[in-house]
Amino acid sequence: MSETSKSRNQMILAGVFFVVWLVAVATWKYFTRLADTHGWVTGVYWGVFASTVPMGLFWWWRVRETGVARRRAVATVIGLMWWQLSVFAAHALGWEWIRSQLALWGTIGTFFVGLAWMIWTLERIERRHWLNALESADEPPKRIWNPLRPDAWFYGRRSQKLNQSLSALTSYIVLFFAGYMLLTQVGGCSEVYEMPAGGGQQQPIAQVVKVQKKIRQKFVVNPLSALKFKVPPIDEVQVITQELTKHAYTVGYGQGEGAGFAGGTQKGKVRFIRLEYSGGDWNQDFGVGADQNILIEYGIRTGQKVAAKTEARRVAELKNFPIGKSPPMVFLTGQKNISLSNSEIKILREYLLDKHGMLFVDNGGSRHFHNQVLHMMHQVLPNVREVPVPLDDVIHRIPYTLPFLPYVAPHGGKEALGWKVDGRWVCYYHPGDIADAWADDHAGVKPTVWEACYQLGTNIIFYSHSEYAKWLAARKDE
């Protein structure tokens, strides 16, 4: 085989691989949740994305002695592929904070690399234009429409180069951010949320007090001893009360066997989904730790099936869930800004009202975030005002009866706030960093506090799912 044919075949294979890579990127972007629930799909993505490492090294070696422009072009493509590989690997391994940082800084880097290539392209076109102009100086002038040429008639006769540069920069920024919004805000494929099947009664978990006697100390006294001292009771005992949690019923709602919900399915599981938003630190303490701990605790305390790991969804992705198969609850936290577009506000409103969802918000550390939450909810539900959630409300009594509202630090006050629509809490706002109490070290708070925080988290998750099950039953009857 000749060198020319070999080179042509390599270019064809590289082109085919690049197309396969683009398809993989597009499908993973829009069908990410399919990979999360089907291991073999994740394996396919691993195979495609990991192949970019040997492919990139081969092509870098292939063009090492070619021109500067070709080497830079290959380096740009390799950089994009390896960046995508790092983002995918971080997501697959559950490192969501690292994934978000890689996505952010990679996007910024891509913007400036693309800007550099745009400037280089314009310079090359301009240089070629002036060379052609010298060769055809005697020909009559023509009206130029090509926007890549500085002498196009719409750039005027003065400051043509400046006008072209400003127009190119504006067009590039508009196109880049249009593509960014398309990739980040447009939802992907439809997905469903299925609750675990079963049933049960909505009753408080019975609290049983067990009394245990513990002998503190025994004394043997010689009555003929010359020493005299006060003799305590021979068998002094200390009464120890131990509060035990007893499941007096199957935790769930409706008719069915096992802990679960009548509207659920055999393969359904309770999932903990955190909401991803722009402007702040949505991923504070995300993943292994707070979210994972409360999900595990909920499964232990209720006996219901729970997912193996926690998840995150962008606000725009809530529209991918159909009515009747949406998450009964999503979790939102942070301590900085909450920035939602008009379309995201509409999607969140539809999720809460039309899809019967619930928003569980936790103030992760600032009074500023408290104001951000109130502003967000005033946009989402302009006709509903926040009210304090009473301690004797059902959400604070079932399955655990809470004697007080637990919190780590009262960033937004000392009482929970809620937004109620048609007798149902559609948003529960905790003002005191409950997620910190769920963390492995419990933020250093007392055991009574972090235990109450686990109980409150269990109550809210259960409330959202049981209310969703009631709604499904009413829809079925209709």
Short mmCIF file of C-alpha atoms in Angstrom, two decimals:
data_model
loop_
_atom_site.label_atom_id
_atom_site.label_comp_id
_atom_site.label_asym_id
_atom_site.label_seq_id
_atom_site.Cartn_x
_atom_site.Cartn_y
_atom_site.Cartn_z
CA MET A 1 0.00 0.00 0.00
CA SER A 2 1.39 3.39 -0.97
CA GLU A 3 2.01 6.12 1.54
CA THR A 4 -0.71 8.25 -0.03
CA SER A 5 -3.32 5.49 0.23
CA LYS A 6 -2.28 4.75 3.81
CA SER A 7 -2.63 8.41 4.75
CA ARG A 8 -6.04 8.61 3.03
CA ASN A 9 -7.30 5.54 4.90
CA GLN A 10 -6.12 6.99 8.19
CA MET A 11 -8.00 10.21 7.46
CA ILE A 12 -11.17 8.25 6.64
CA LEU A 13 -10.92 6.23 9.86
CA ALA A 14 -10.30 9.40 11.84
CA GLY A 15 -13.35 11.01 10.24
CA VAL A 16 -15.56 8.00 11.02
CA PHE A 17 -14.32 7.95 14.62
CA PHE A 18 -14.98 11.68 14.98
CA VAL A 19 -18.56 11.19 13.78
CA VAL A 20 -19.04 8.31 16.25
CA TRP A 21 -17.60 10.50 19.01
CA LEU A 22 -19.98 13.35 18.14
CA VAL A 23 -22.94 10.96 18.23
CA ALA A 24 -21.78 9.61 21.61
CA VAL A 25 -21.43 13.13 23.01
CA ALA A 26 -24.86 14.16 21.75
CA THR A 27 -26.61 11.03 23.03
CA TRP A 28 -24.85 11.17 26.40
CA LYS A 29 -25.78 14.82 26.75
CA TYR A 30 -29.45 14.21 26.07
CA PHE A 31 -29.74 10.65 27.35
CA THR A 32 -27.50 10.89 30.43
CA ARG A 33 -30.13 9.34 32.69
CA LEU A 34 -30.31 6.27 30.43
CA ALA A 35 -26.65 5.63 31.18
CA ASP A 36 -27.30 6.16 34.88
CA THR A 37 -29.85 3.34 34.97
CA HIS A 38 -28.35 0.88 32.44
CA GLY A 39 -24.80 -0.28 33.09
CA TRP A 40 -24.17 -1.52 29.56
CA VAL A 41 -24.89 1.95 28.14
CA THR A 42 -22.28 3.41 30.47
CA GLY A 43 -19.85 0.76 29.24
CA VAL A 44 -20.41 1.84 25.63
CA TYR A 45 -19.73 5.47 26.53
CA TRP A 46 -16.60 4.49 28.43
CA GLY A 47 -15.37 2.62 25.37
CA VAL A 48 -15.94 5.53 22.96
CA PHE A 49 -14.64 8.31 25.20
CA ALA A 50 -11.63 6.37 26.50
CA SER A 51 -10.63 5.58 22.90
CA THR A 52 -9.87 9.28 22.42
CA VAL A 53 -6.70 8.84 24.51
CA PRO A 54 -4.82 6.46 22.13
CA MET A 55 -6.41 8.15 19.12
CA GLY A 56 -5.25 11.57 20.28
CA LEU A 57 -1.74 10.36 21.02
CA PHE A 58 -1.50 8.72 17.59
CA TRP A 59 -2.56 11.85 15.71
CA TRP A 60 -0.31 14.09 17.75
CA TRP A 61 2.59 11.82 16.81
CA ARG A 62 1.32 11.79 13.21
CA VAL A 63 1.44 15.61 12.80
CA ARG A 64 4.47 16.32 14.97
CA GLU A 65 6.57 17.39 11.99
CA THR A 66 3.87 19.22 10.00
CA GLY A 67 3.01 22.92 9.95
CA VAL A 68 2.10 24.95 13.03
CA ALA A 69 -1.52 25.47 11.95
CA ARG A 70 -2.13 21.74 11.49
CA ARG A 71 -0.57 20.89 14.85
CA ARG A 72 -2.71 23.50 16.58
CA ALA A 73 -5.85 22.22 14.85
CA VAL A 74 -5.14 18.66 15.97
CA ALA A 75 -4.34 19.87 19.49
CA THR A 76 -7.69 21.70 19.61
CA VAL A 77 -9.67 18.61 18.62
CA ILE A 78 -7.71 16.41 21.04
CA GLY A 79 -8.27 18.92 23.83
CA LEU A 80 -12.03 18.94 23.24
CA MET A 81 -12.16 15.14 23.26
CA TRP A 82 -10.10 14.78 26.42
CA TRP A 83 -12.11 17.49 28.14
CA GLN A 84 -15.31 15.58 27.34
CA LEU A 85 -13.69 12.37 28.64
CA SER A 86 -12.81 14.05 31.95
CA VAL A 87 -16.36 15.43 32.38
CA PHE A 88 -17.90 12.03 31.62
CA ALA A 89 -15.49 10.20 33.95
CA ALA A 90 -16.20 12.59 36.82
CA HIS A 91 -19.95 12.09 36.36
CA ALA A 92 -19.68 8.31 36.07
CA LEU A 93 -17.58 8.15 39.25
CA GLY A 94 -20.01 10.35 41.16
CA TRP A 95 -17.63 13.30 41.53
CA GLU A 96 -20.26 15.93 40.73
CA TRP A 97 -18.36 18.89 42.16
CA ILE A 98 -15.33 18.03 40.03
CA ARG A 99 -17.62 17.49 37.03
CA SER A 100 -19.22 20.89 37.42
CA GLN A 101 -15.82 22.60 37.74
CA LEU A 102 -14.47 20.78 34.68
CA ALA A 103 -17.56 21.73 32.71
CA LEU A 104 -17.33 25.38 33.78
CA TRP A 105 -13.64 25.97 33.12
CA GLY A 106 -13.67 23.80 30.01
CA THR A 107 -16.48 25.93 28.59
CA ILE A 108 -14.53 29.11 29.32
CA GLY A 109 -11.42 27.65 27.72
CA THR A 110 -13.40 26.52 24.67
CA PHE A 111 -14.76 30.05 24.25
CA PHE A 112 -11.31 31.62 24.12
CA VAL A 113 -9.85 28.88 21.91
CA GLY A 114 -12.70 29.38 19.45
CA LEU A 115 -12.16 33.14 19.59
CA ALA A 116 -8.48 32.69 18.75
CA TRP A 117 -9.35 30.49 15.75
CA MET A 118 -11.85 33.09 14.54
CA ILE A 119 -9.22 35.84 14.68
CA TRP A 120 -6.70 33.62 12.90
CA THR A 121 -9.22 32.80 10.16
CA LEU A 122 -10.04 36.46 9.56
CA GLU A 123 -6.36 37.34 9.35
CA ARG A 124 -5.74 34.59 6.79
CA ILE A 125 -8.70 35.70 4.67
CA GLU A 126 -7.63 39.32 4.84
CA ARG A 127 -4.07 38.49 3.80
CA ARG A 128 -5.32 36.46 0.85
CA HIS A 129 -7.68 39.29 -0.09
CA TRP A 130 -4.92 41.87 -0.28
CA LEU A 131 -2.75 39.54 -2.39
CA ASN A 132 -5.65 39.04 -4.80
CA ALA A 133 -6.29 42.78 -4.84
CA LEU A 134 -2.71 43.48 -5.96
CA GLU A 135 -3.04 40.96 -8.77
CA SER A 136 -6.34 42.41 -10.03
CA ALA A 137 -5.68 46.11 -9.50
CA ASP A 138 -6.72 46.99 -13.04
CA GLU A 139 -10.12 45.28 -12.86
CA PRO A 140 -13.24 47.42 -12.14
CA PRO A 141 -14.43 47.31 -8.47
CA LYS A 142 -17.22 44.91 -7.53
CA ARG A 143 -19.77 45.03 -4.74
CA ILE A 144 -18.58 42.51 -2.12
CA TRP A 145 -21.14 40.60 -0.02
CA ASN A 146 -18.79 38.18 1.74
CA PRO A 147 -18.78 39.14 5.49
CA LEU A 148 -15.37 37.48 5.89
CA ARG A 149 -13.79 40.14 3.68
CA PRO A 150 -13.06 43.53 5.24
CA ASP A 151 -13.98 45.40 2.05
CA ALA A 152 -17.60 44.16 2.09
CA TRP A 153 -19.87 47.08 1.25
CA PHE A 154 -21.88 46.90 4.52
CA TYR A 155 -18.73 47.66 6.54
CA GLY A 156 -18.65 51.13 5.01
CA ARG A 157 -15.66 52.94 3.55
CA ARG A 158 -14.07 54.02 6.80
CA SER A 159 -12.70 51.77 9.57
CA GLN A 160 -13.57 48.68 7.57
CA LYS A 161 -11.24 46.43 9.55
CA LEU A 162 -12.63 47.64 12.89
CA ASN A 163 -16.24 47.22 11.75
CA GLN A 164 -15.51 43.72 10.52
CA SER A 165 -13.80 42.75 13.79
CA LEU A 166 -16.68 44.06 15.91
CA SER A 167 -19.25 42.30 13.74
CA ALA A 168 -17.32 39.03 13.86
CA LEU A 169 -16.88 39.24 17.62
CA THR A 170 -20.58 39.95 18.20
CA SER A 171 -21.63 37.13 15.88
CA TYR A 172 -19.23 34.71 17.57
CA ILE A 173 -20.48 35.56 21.07
CA VAL A 174 -24.13 35.22 20.02
CA LEU A 175 -23.55 31.88 18.28
CA PHE A 176 -21.40 30.49 21.12
CA PHE A 177 -23.91 31.29 23.83
CA ALA A 178 -26.81 30.13 21.68
CA GLY A 179 -25.06 26.78 21.37
CA TYR A 180 -24.30 26.78 25.10
CA MET A 181 -27.94 27.42 25.99
CA LEU A 182 -29.04 24.72 23.56
CA LEU A 183 -26.76 22.16 25.21
CA THR A 184 -27.45 23.12 28.82
CA GLN A 185 -31.07 24.29 28.93
CA VAL A 186 -32.81 22.05 26.43
CA GLY A 187 -33.87 18.81 28.06
CA GLY A 188 -33.09 15.42 26.69
CA CYS A 189 -35.09 12.25 26.47
CA SER A 190 -38.15 11.48 28.50
CA GLU A 191 -37.58 9.60 31.74
CA VAL A 192 -39.84 8.30 34.47
CA TYR A 193 -39.80 8.18 38.25
CA GLU A 194 -41.29 5.07 39.78
CA MET A 195 -42.04 4.72 43.49
CA PRO A 196 -41.66 1.38 45.28
CA ALA A 197 -44.82 -0.71 45.30
CA GLY A 198 -46.49 -1.62 48.57
CA GLY A 199 -48.76 0.03 51.06
CA GLY A 200 -49.14 0.99 54.68
CA GLN A 201 -50.78 3.40 57.06
CA GLN A 202 -49.99 7.02 57.76
CA GLN A 203 -49.37 6.89 61.49
CA PRO A 204 -46.67 8.21 63.79
CA ILE A 205 -43.96 5.72 64.61
CA ALA A 206 -44.58 4.52 68.16
CA GLN A 207 -42.00 5.62 70.69
CA VAL A 208 -41.40 2.93 73.32
CA VAL A 209 -39.50 3.59 76.57
CA LYS A 210 -37.62 0.63 77.98
CA VAL A 211 -36.50 0.72 81.63
CA GLN A 212 -33.26 -1.03 82.44
CA LYS A 213 -31.70 -1.49 85.88
CA LYS A 214 -27.98 -1.18 86.24
CA ILE A 215 -26.22 -2.05 89.51
CA ARG A 216 -23.76 0.73 90.18
CA GLN A 217 -21.61 -0.77 92.99
CA LYS A 218 -21.66 -3.41 95.74
CA PHE A 219 -19.93 -3.07 99.11
CA VAL A 220 -18.72 -5.75 101.52
CA VAL A 221 -18.46 -4.21 105.05
CA ASN A 222 -16.77 -5.72 108.11
CA PRO A 223 -18.89 -4.73 111.13
CA LEU A 224 -15.89 -5.22 113.49
CA SER A 225 -13.66 -2.85 111.53
CA ALA A 226 -12.13 0.10 113.45
CA LEU A 227 -12.85 2.38 110.47
CA LYS A 228 -16.20 4.10 110.35
CA PHE A 229 -17.82 5.63 107.27
CA LYS A 230 -21.25 6.06 105.78
CA VAL A 231 -22.32 2.85 104.11
CA PRO A 232 -24.40 3.31 100.96
CA PRO A 233 -27.22 0.93 100.08
CA ILE A 234 -25.92 -2.53 99.29
CA ASP A 235 -27.65 -2.69 95.89
CA GLU A 236 -27.93 0.91 94.68
CA VAL A 237 -29.29 0.90 91.17
CA GLN A 238 -29.45 3.45 88.41
CA VAL A 239 -32.58 3.56 86.27
CA ILE A 240 -31.71 3.96 82.60
CA THR A 241 -34.40 4.89 80.11
CA GLN A 242 -33.74 3.97 76.56
CA GLU A 243 -35.99 5.25 73.82
CA LEU A 244 -36.53 2.71 71.12
CA THR A 245 -38.08 3.15 67.72
CA LYS A 246 -40.68 0.53 67.00
CA HIS A 247 -42.27 0.17 63.59
CA ALA A 248 -45.86 -0.48 64.56
CA TYR A 249 -46.94 -0.53 60.93
CA THR A 250 -45.72 -0.87 57.37
CA VAL A 251 -44.41 2.56 56.32
CA GLY A 252 -46.14 3.65 53.15
CA TYR A 253 -49.52 4.60 51.77
CA GLY A 254 -52.37 2.61 50.27
CA GLN A 255 -53.13 -1.05 49.76
CA GLY A 256 -50.28 -3.39 48.99
CA GLU A 257 -47.71 -5.74 50.45
CA GLY A 258 -44.50 -4.41 51.90
CA ALA A 259 -43.38 -0.86 52.70
CA GLY A 260 -44.20 1.36 49.74
CA PHE A 261 -47.01 3.05 47.89
CA ALA A 262 -50.05 1.79 46.05
CA GLY A 263 -49.12 3.79 42.97
CA GLY A 264 -45.61 2.34 42.81
CA THR A 265 -44.06 -0.53 40.86
CA GLN A 266 -41.99 -3.56 41.77
CA LYS A 267 -38.85 -2.04 40.26
CA GLY A 268 -39.55 1.40 41.70
CA LYS A 269 -37.26 3.03 44.27
CA VAL A 270 -37.26 6.20 46.31
CA ARG A 271 -34.65 8.50 44.79
CA PHE A 272 -33.02 11.65 46.15
CA ILE A 273 -32.69 14.21 43.35
CA ARG A 274 -30.88 17.50 43.86
CA LEU A 275 -31.79 20.44 41.66
CA GLU A 276 -29.00 22.06 39.65
CA TYR A 277 -29.32 25.79 38.99
CA SER A 278 -27.18 28.67 37.73
CA GLY A 279 -25.61 31.45 39.73
CA GLY A 280 -24.54 29.71 42.91
CA ASP A 281 -23.23 26.60 44.65
CA TRP A 282 -26.04 24.13 43.97
CA ASN A 283 -23.65 21.21 44.58
CA GLN A 284 -22.74 22.13 48.17
CA ASP A 285 -22.06 18.82 50.03
CA PHE A 286 -23.49 16.92 47.07
CA GLY A 287 -23.22 13.17 46.61
CA VAL A 288 -21.46 10.93 49.12
CA GLY A 289 -22.12 12.43 52.54
CA ALA A 290 -25.25 14.44 53.27
CA ASP A 291 -27.51 13.37 50.37
CA GLN A 292 -26.36 9.77 50.42
CA ASN A 293 -26.73 9.50 54.20
CA ILE A 294 -30.33 10.75 54.31
CA LEU A 295 -31.25 8.43 51.43
CA ILE A 296 -29.75 5.45 53.27
CA GLU A 297 -31.36 6.49 56.55
CA TYR A 298 -34.75 6.84 54.87
CA GLY A 299 -34.48 3.29 53.53
CA ILE A 300 -33.49 1.90 56.94
CA ARG A 301 -36.16 3.79 58.85
CA THR A 302 -39.07 3.10 56.49
CA GLY A 303 -38.09 -0.27 55.05
CA GLN A 304 -38.72 1.05 51.54
CA LYS A 305 -36.45 0.39 48.58
CA VAL A 306 -34.12 3.30 47.80
CA ALA A 307 -31.73 4.06 44.93
CA ALA A 308 -28.07 3.12 45.16
CA LYS A 309 -26.87 6.69 44.79
CA THR A 310 -28.16 10.23 44.73
CA GLU A 311 -28.72 12.20 41.54
CA ALA A 312 -28.81 15.73 40.14
CA ARG A 313 -31.05 17.28 37.51
CA ARG A 314 -31.06 20.67 35.87
CA VAL A 315 -34.26 22.65 36.26
CA ALA A 316 -34.92 22.30 32.52
CA GLU A 317 -34.75 18.50 32.84
CA LEU A 318 -37.83 18.42 35.05
CA LYS A 319 -39.93 18.77 31.92
CA ASN A 320 -38.60 15.40 30.72
CA PHE A 321 -40.71 13.66 33.38
CA PRO A 322 -44.30 13.01 32.26
CA ILE A 323 -47.33 13.72 34.41
CA GLY A 324 -47.87 10.77 36.74
CA LYS A 325 -44.22 9.65 36.53
CA SER A 326 -42.44 12.67 37.97
CA PRO A 327 -40.29 12.89 41.12
CA PRO A 328 -42.52 13.53 44.13
CA MET A 329 -39.74 15.70 45.59
CA VAL A 330 -36.55 17.47 44.50
CA PHE A 331 -33.98 19.03 46.84
CA LEU A 332 -32.33 22.44 46.48
CA THR A 333 -29.63 24.01 48.62
CA GLY A 334 -26.76 26.51 48.53
CA GLN A 335 -25.64 29.77 50.11
CA LYS A 336 -25.09 32.13 47.17
CA ASN A 337 -27.30 33.20 44.25
CA ILE A 338 -30.19 31.41 42.55
CA SER A 339 -30.56 32.41 38.90
CA LEU A 340 -33.47 31.01 36.89
CA SER A 341 -34.48 31.93 33.36
CA ASN A 342 -38.10 32.60 32.45
CA SER A 343 -38.38 29.16 30.88
CA GLU A 344 -36.93 27.52 34.02
CA ILE A 345 -39.40 29.40 36.22
CA LYS A 346 -42.24 28.12 34.04
CA ILE A 347 -40.90 24.55 34.13
CA LEU A 348 -40.56 24.64 37.93
CA ARG A 349 -44.10 26.03 38.28
CA GLU A 350 -45.48 23.26 36.08
CA TYR A 351 -43.56 20.68 38.10
CA LEU A 352 -45.03 21.89 41.39
CA LEU A 353 -48.61 22.41 40.20
CA ASP A 354 -49.34 20.26 37.15
CA LYS A 355 -47.04 17.35 38.04
CA HIS A 356 -47.81 17.46 41.77
CA GLY A 357 -44.17 17.78 42.74
CA MET A 358 -42.62 19.24 45.88
CA LEU A 359 -39.53 21.38 46.42
CA PHE A 360 -37.46 20.80 49.57
CA VAL A 361 -35.13 23.79 50.08
CA ASP A 362 -32.35 23.98 52.67
CA ASN A 363 -30.46 27.16 53.53
CA GLY A 364 -26.82 26.10 53.27
CA GLY A 365 -25.27 29.06 55.03
CA SER A 366 -26.38 32.68 54.56
CA ARG A 367 -29.12 35.23 55.05
CA HIS A 368 -28.55 36.19 51.41
CA PHE A 369 -29.66 32.71 50.33
CA HIS A 370 -32.78 33.11 52.46
CA ASN A 371 -33.70 36.20 50.42
CA GLN A 372 -32.85 34.37 47.21
CA VAL A 373 -35.25 31.55 48.09
CA LEU A 374 -38.08 33.96 48.83
CA HIS A 375 -37.45 35.84 45.58
CA MET A 376 -37.36 32.60 43.58
CA MET A 377 -40.63 31.35 45.05
CA HIS A 378 -42.31 34.72 44.44
CA GLN A 379 -41.40 34.28 40.78
CA VAL A 380 -42.49 30.65 40.61
CA LEU A 381 -45.73 31.10 42.60
CA PRO A 382 -46.55 34.82 42.46
CA ASN A 383 -50.02 34.33 43.97
CA VAL A 384 -48.90 32.19 46.92
CA ARG A 385 -47.18 33.57 49.99
CA GLU A 386 -44.93 31.75 52.41
CA VAL A 387 -46.28 30.88 55.87
CA PRO A 388 -44.64 29.28 58.92
CA VAL A 389 -45.06 25.49 59.00
CA PRO A 390 -46.62 24.63 62.40
CA LEU A 391 -44.83 22.13 64.56
CA ASP A 392 -48.03 20.12 64.87
CA ASP A 393 -48.47 19.91 61.08
CA VAL A 394 -48.65 16.42 59.59
CA ILE A 395 -45.26 16.93 57.92
CA HIS A 396 -43.73 17.25 61.39
CA ARG A 397 -45.66 14.33 62.90
CA ILE A 398 -45.54 11.43 60.43
CA PRO A 399 -43.79 9.10 60.58
CA TYR A 400 -41.81 10.85 63.37
CA THR A 401 -43.32 13.25 65.89
CA LEU A 402 -40.82 16.09 66.22
CA PRO A 403 -40.75 17.94 69.57
CA PHE A 404 -38.81 20.85 68.04
CA LEU A 405 -37.53 22.08 64.67
CA PRO A 406 -33.90 20.93 64.48
CA TYR A 407 -31.25 23.06 62.78
CA VAL A 408 -27.48 23.46 62.68
CA ALA A 409 -27.42 27.26 62.43
CA PRO A 410 -30.43 29.61 61.99
CA HIS A 411 -29.24 31.25 58.76
CA GLY A 412 -32.80 32.12 57.76
CA GLY A 413 -34.50 32.14 61.14
CA LYS A 414 -35.69 29.45 63.52
CA GLU A 415 -38.91 28.32 61.86
CA ALA A 416 -39.64 26.44 58.68
CA LEU A 417 -41.55 28.21 55.92
CA GLY A 418 -43.86 26.62 53.42
CA TRP A 419 -45.90 27.38 50.33
CA LYS A 420 -49.25 25.59 50.29
CA VAL A 421 -51.53 25.03 47.29
CA ASP A 422 -54.90 23.23 47.59
CA GLY A 423 -54.06 21.99 51.06
CA ARG A 424 -50.68 20.54 50.06
CA TRP A 425 -47.19 21.81 50.82
CA VAL A 426 -45.56 22.36 47.42
CA CYS A 427 -42.41 23.84 48.92
CA TYR A 428 -40.80 23.30 52.32
CA TYR A 429 -37.99 25.67 53.26
CA HIS A 430 -35.64 24.73 56.10
CA PRO A 431 -33.73 27.78 57.36
CA GLY A 432 -30.91 26.09 59.25
CA ASP A 433 -28.60 23.90 57.16
CA ILE A 434 -30.22 20.53 57.77
CA ALA A 435 -27.91 18.93 55.18
CA ASP A 436 -24.88 19.65 57.42
CA ALA A 437 -26.46 17.52 60.13
CA TRP A 438 -26.83 14.68 57.61
CA ALA A 439 -23.09 14.76 56.82
CA ASP A 440 -20.68 12.17 58.20
CA ASP A 441 -19.45 14.43 61.02
CA HIS A 442 -22.94 15.92 61.62
CA ALA A 443 -21.34 19.40 61.68
CA GLY A 444 -20.44 18.82 65.34
CA VAL A 445 -24.01 19.17 66.61
CA LYS A 446 -25.47 17.12 69.46
CA PRO A 447 -26.83 13.63 68.72
CA THR A 448 -30.33 14.76 69.64
CA VAL A 449 -30.12 17.44 66.94
CA TRP A 450 -28.74 15.36 64.08
CA GLU A 451 -31.11 12.50 64.92
CA ALA A 452 -34.02 14.95 64.74
CA CYS A 453 -32.65 16.22 61.41
CA TYR A 454 -32.68 12.67 60.05
CA GLN A 455 -36.24 12.28 61.31
CA LEU A 456 -37.31 15.56 59.68
CA GLY A 457 -35.70 14.57 56.38
CA THR A 458 -37.50 11.21 56.54
CA ASN A 459 -40.80 12.98 57.23
CA ILE A 460 -40.45 15.34 54.27
CA ILE A 461 -39.50 12.60 51.81
CA PHE A 462 -42.36 10.44 53.07
CA TYR A 463 -44.85 13.33 52.96
CA SER A 464 -44.03 14.14 49.34
CA HIS A 465 -44.32 10.52 48.23
CA SER A 466 -47.53 9.79 50.15
CA GLU A 467 -49.17 12.96 48.81
CA TYR A 468 -48.07 11.93 45.32
CA ALA A 469 -49.56 8.46 45.87
CA LYS A 470 -52.88 10.01 46.95
CA TRP A 471 -52.89 12.16 43.83
CA LEU A 472 -52.21 9.15 41.60
CA ALA A 473 -55.06 7.25 43.27
CA ALA A 474 -57.44 10.19 42.72
CA ARG A 475 -56.41 10.41 39.05
CA LYS A 476 -57.03 6.70 38.66
CA ASP A 477 -60.50 6.98 40.16
CA GLU A 478 -61.36 9.84 37.83
#
